[in-house]
């Protein structure tokens, strides 16, 4: 698929997955890419953060996974973000149970994306905070996994579960899958513990740790309450500039991986 799906995953809650998904989607769109953002979390935070009211939706990514409607009925455009969104709301919580008895349950997102691959240059998938069937669908659909991490004491805990899940999916369902890479978010360089954890990450993951670091920035936390990516809410903020740099770094890494 030429749309290089990137799954933003970490089973820990509140580590900056959705903030990264929304702002990376908007930044890639700003750089001229045709972007699809997939909200794969029943919380629907990426949907709300894209300026789309999850409570008013009749068709969501849930219906796509269950094969109940066409992509055309589900897609909405995030006008401010400049990308297309497959939205989600609490309906998606039922997918886990309903898919269990269905054939090819791990491939549902992949197959939905394959049907529209030529329409997008980049697909970003926002995962829920769990290693469940929804996350497995994201990992099966993805080319690469991006792991946002807060550089805190407990950050590394649980990381091996995630890495093992990626390995299992790679071995059984999606041989091309790889981690690219680990993104340090909510970073405070004055905090010595953060520096220490950051060094640990580099020792462990080497060049998979992205050069771009996303600082703790209040504008990033405010933007979703206005349904806006930070790029539109406050373009000059440190958060907006970091996500633009991240988009550039990811495009460079994709070019290097192809060559
Ligand atoms: P969940 O696991 O519940 O889906 P998540 O991993 O998607 O959470 P976010 O929703 O992106 O995490 O972020 C958690 C909270 O931290 C949010 O209130 C968000 O606005 C805030 N936040 C995220 N990144 C930053 C940052 N760099 N600076 C300041 N606040 C941030
Ligand atoms: Mg989230």
PDB file of N, CA, C and O in Angstrom, residues 115-146:
ATOM      1  N   UNK A 115      -8.715  -0.551   0.332  1.00  0.00           N
ATOM      2  CA  UNK A 115      -9.678  -0.120  -0.688  1.00  0.00           C
ATOM      3  C   UNK A 115      -9.533   1.356  -1.056  1.00  0.00           C
ATOM      4  O   UNK A 115      -9.999   1.779  -2.095  1.00  0.00           O
ATOM      5  N   UNK A 116      -8.898   2.143  -0.190  1.00  0.00           N
ATOM      6  CA  UNK A 116      -8.795   3.592  -0.459  1.00  0.00           C
ATOM      7  C   UNK A 116      -7.342   4.061  -0.515  1.00  0.00           C
ATOM      8  O   UNK A 116      -7.064   5.264  -0.537  1.00  0.00           O
ATOM      9  N   UNK A 117      -6.415   3.093  -0.565  1.00  0.00           N
ATOM     10  CA  UNK A 117      -4.988   3.434  -0.424  1.00  0.00           C
ATOM     11  C   UNK A 117      -4.525   4.494  -1.416  1.00  0.00           C
ATOM     12  O   UNK A 117      -3.711   5.356  -1.067  1.00  0.00           O
ATOM     13  N   UNK A 118      -5.051   4.448  -2.636  1.00  0.00           N
ATOM     14  CA  UNK A 118      -4.540   5.380  -3.642  1.00  0.00           C
ATOM     15  C   UNK A 118      -5.023   6.817  -3.414  1.00  0.00           C
ATOM     16  O   UNK A 118      -4.579   7.739  -4.079  1.00  0.00           O
ATOM     17  N   UNK A 119      -5.925   7.002  -2.470  1.00  0.00           N
ATOM     18  CA  UNK A 119      -6.431   8.356  -2.216  1.00  0.00           C
ATOM     19  C   UNK A 119      -5.598   9.135  -1.197  1.00  0.00           C
ATOM     20  O   UNK A 119      -5.792  10.331  -1.011  1.00  0.00           O
ATOM     21  N   UNK A 120      -4.686   8.434  -0.509  1.00  0.00           N
ATOM     22  CA  UNK A 120      -3.944   9.093   0.567  1.00  0.00           C
ATOM     23  C   UNK A 120      -2.443   8.817   0.460  1.00  0.00           C
ATOM     24  O   UNK A 120      -2.035   7.744   0.010  1.00  0.00           O
ATOM     25  N   UNK A 121      -1.648   9.797   0.868  1.00  0.00           N
ATOM     26  CA  UNK A 121      -0.197   9.597   0.935  1.00  0.00           C
ATOM     27  C   UNK A 121       0.200   9.038   2.288  1.00  0.00           C
ATOM     28  O   UNK A 121       1.236   8.392   2.426  1.00  0.00           O
ATOM     29  N   UNK A 122      -0.614   9.338   3.310  1.00  0.00           N
ATOM     30  CA  UNK A 122      -0.226   8.959   4.664  1.00  0.00           C
ATOM     31  C   UNK A 122      -1.466   8.666   5.489  1.00  0.00           C
ATOM     32  O   UNK A 122      -2.430   9.441   5.453  1.00  0.00           O
ATOM     33  N   UNK A 123      -1.436   7.566   6.195  1.00  0.00           N
ATOM     34  CA  UNK A 123      -2.531   7.216   7.107  1.00  0.00           C
ATOM     35  C   UNK A 123      -1.978   7.195   8.529  1.00  0.00           C
ATOM     36  O   UNK A 123      -0.945   6.574   8.791  1.00  0.00           O
ATOM     37  N   UNK A 124      -2.657   7.887   9.432  1.00  0.00           N
ATOM     38  CA  UNK A 124      -2.269   7.903  10.843  1.00  0.00           C
ATOM     39  C   UNK A 124      -3.386   7.225  11.634  1.00  0.00           C
ATOM     40  O   UNK A 124      -4.556   7.578  11.469  1.00  0.00           O
ATOM     41  N   UNK A 125      -3.032   6.252  12.477  1.00  0.00           N
ATOM     42  CA  UNK A 125      -4.045   5.524  13.252  1.00  0.00           C
ATOM     43  C   UNK A 125      -3.838   5.810  14.734  1.00  0.00           C
ATOM     44  O   UNK A 125      -2.772   5.509  15.291  1.00  0.00           O
ATOM     45  N   UNK A 126      -4.857   6.373  15.378  1.00  0.00           N
ATOM     46  CA  UNK A 126      -4.801   6.647  16.820  1.00  0.00           C
ATOM     47  C   UNK A 126      -5.386   5.444  17.567  1.00  0.00           C
ATOM     48  O   UNK A 126      -6.563   5.126  17.411  1.00  0.00           O
ATOM     49  N   UNK A 127      -4.553   4.775  18.363  1.00  0.00           N
ATOM     50  CA  UNK A 127      -4.972   3.545  19.047  1.00  0.00           C
ATOM     51  C   UNK A 127      -5.524   3.821  20.449  1.00  0.00           C
ATOM     52  O   UNK A 127      -5.184   4.819  21.074  1.00  0.00           O
ATOM     53  N   UNK A 128      -6.345   2.885  20.952  1.00  0.00           N
ATOM     54  CA  UNK A 128      -6.832   3.001  22.331  1.00  0.00           C
ATOM     55  C   UNK A 128      -5.727   2.592  23.309  1.00  0.00           C
ATOM     56  O   UNK A 128      -4.746   1.961  22.904  1.00  0.00           O
ATOM     57  N   UNK A 129      -5.886   2.934  24.589  1.00  0.00           N
ATOM     58  CA  UNK A 129      -4.865   2.557  25.580  1.00  0.00           C
ATOM     59  C   UNK A 129      -5.026   1.113  26.039  1.00  0.00           C
ATOM     60  O   UNK A 129      -5.319   0.852  27.199  1.00  0.00           O
ATOM     61  N   UNK A 130      -4.866   0.176  25.120  1.00  0.00           N
ATOM     62  CA  UNK A 130      -5.008  -1.244  25.446  1.00  0.00           C
ATOM     63  C   UNK A 130      -4.370  -2.056  24.332  1.00  0.00           C
ATOM     64  O   UNK A 130      -4.294  -1.587  23.195  1.00  0.00           O
ATOM     65  N   UNK A 131      -3.929  -3.273  24.676  1.00  0.00           N
ATOM     66  CA  UNK A 131      -3.420  -4.169  23.631  1.00  0.00           C
ATOM     67  C   UNK A 131      -4.556  -5.116  23.267  1.00  0.00           C
ATOM     68  O   UNK A 131      -4.488  -6.313  23.511  1.00  0.00           O
ATOM     69  N   UNK A 132      -5.613  -4.577  22.676  1.00  0.00           N
ATOM     70  CA  UNK A 132      -6.799  -5.388  22.376  1.00  0.00           C
ATOM     71  C   UNK A 132      -6.937  -5.602  20.869  1.00  0.00           C
ATOM     72  O   UNK A 132      -6.029  -5.290  20.097  1.00  0.00           O
ATOM     73  N   UNK A 133      -8.101  -6.129  20.471  1.00  0.00           N
ATOM     74  CA  UNK A 133      -8.291  -6.448  19.054  1.00  0.00           C
ATOM     75  C   UNK A 133      -8.266  -5.191  18.172  1.00  0.00           C
ATOM     76  O   UNK A 133      -7.856  -5.247  17.009  1.00  0.00           O
ATOM     77  N   UNK A 134      -8.694  -4.069  18.715  1.00  0.00           N
ATOM     78  CA  UNK A 134      -8.620  -2.820  17.941  1.00  0.00           C
ATOM     79  C   UNK A 134      -7.167  -2.462  17.664  1.00  0.00           C
ATOM     80  O   UNK A 134      -6.791  -2.124  16.539  1.00  0.00           O
ATOM     81  N   UNK A 135      -6.333  -2.565  18.695  1.00  0.00           N
ATOM     82  CA  UNK A 135      -4.906  -2.271  18.512  1.00  0.00           C
ATOM     83  C   UNK A 135      -4.275  -3.277  17.552  1.00  0.00           C
ATOM     84  O   UNK A 135      -3.464  -2.901  16.698  1.00  0.00           O
ATOM     85  N   UNK A 136      -4.671  -4.548  17.668  1.00  0.00           N
ATOM     86  CA  UNK A 136      -4.140  -5.551  16.735  1.00  0.00           C
ATOM     87  C   UNK A 136      -4.555  -5.197  15.308  1.00  0.00           C
ATOM     88  O   UNK A 136      -3.754  -5.286  14.372  1.00  0.00           O
ATOM     89  N   UNK A 137      -5.789  -4.742  15.115  1.00  0.00           N
ATOM     90  CA  UNK A 137      -6.208  -4.290  13.781  1.00  0.00           C
ATOM     91  C   UNK A 137      -5.301  -3.163  13.270  1.00  0.00           C
ATOM     92  O   UNK A 137      -4.931  -3.144  12.099  1.00  0.00           O
ATOM     93  N   UNK A 138      -4.948  -2.252  14.153  1.00  0.00           N
ATOM     94  CA  UNK A 138      -4.051  -1.145  13.757  1.00  0.00           C
ATOM     95  C   UNK A 138      -2.680  -1.690  13.383  1.00  0.00           C
ATOM     96  O   UNK A 138      -2.089  -1.275  12.380  1.00  0.00           O
ATOM     97  N   UNK A 139      -2.167  -2.639  14.182  1.00  0.00           N
ATOM     98  CA  UNK A 139      -0.820  -3.171  13.926  1.00  0.00           C
ATOM     99  C   UNK A 139      -0.790  -4.019  12.649  1.00  0.00           C
ATOM    100  O   UNK A 139       0.221  -4.079  11.962  1.00  0.00           O
ATOM    101  N   UNK A 140      -1.895  -4.664  12.334  1.00  0.00           N
ATOM    102  CA  UNK A 140      -1.954  -5.460  11.109  1.00  0.00           C
ATOM    103  C   UNK A 140      -2.058  -4.541   9.883  1.00  0.00           C
ATOM    104  O   UNK A 140      -1.524  -4.834   8.816  1.00  0.00           O
ATOM    105  N   UNK A 141      -2.695  -3.399  10.067  1.00  0.00           N
ATOM    106  CA  UNK A 141      -2.871  -2.459   8.946  1.00  0.00           C
ATOM    107  C   UNK A 141      -1.638  -1.594   8.717  1.00  0.00           C
ATOM    108  O   UNK A 141      -1.460  -1.022   7.649  1.00  0.00           O
ATOM    109  N   UNK A 142      -0.774  -1.496   9.734  1.00  0.00           N
ATOM    110  CA  UNK A 142       0.303  -0.491   9.702  1.00  0.00           C
ATOM    111  C   UNK A 142       1.552  -0.980   8.980  1.00  0.00           C
ATOM    112  O   UNK A 142       1.820  -2.179   8.920  1.00  0.00           O
ATOM    113  N   UNK A 143       2.300  -0.018   8.449  1.00  0.00           N
ATOM    114  CA  UNK A 143       3.679  -0.287   8.020  1.00  0.00           C
ATOM    115  C   UNK A 143       4.606  -0.163   9.219  1.00  0.00           C
ATOM    116  O   UNK A 143       5.564  -0.904   9.354  1.00  0.00           O
ATOM    117  N   UNK A 144       4.326   0.842  10.048  1.00  0.00           N
ATOM    118  CA  UNK A 144       5.239   1.148  11.148  1.00  0.00           C
ATOM    119  C   UNK A 144       4.444   1.570  12.379  1.00  0.00           C
ATOM    120  O   UNK A 144       3.277   1.946  12.291  1.00  0.00           O
ATOM    121  N   UNK A 145       5.108   1.474  13.523  1.00  0.00           N
ATOM    122  CA  UNK A 145       4.509   1.824  14.800  1.00  0.00           C
ATOM    123  C   UNK A 145       5.274   3.002  15.393  1.00  0.00           C
ATOM    124  O   UNK A 145       6.501   2.979  15.451  1.00  0.00           O
ATOM    125  N   UNK A 146       4.547   4.000  15.831  1.00  0.00           N
ATOM    126  CA  UNK A 146       5.160   5.135  16.527  1.00  0.00           C
ATOM    127  C   UNK A 146       4.699   5.084  17.987  1.00  0.00           C
ATOM    128  O   UNK A 146       3.497   5.034  18.261  1.00  0.00           O
TER     129      UNK A 146
END
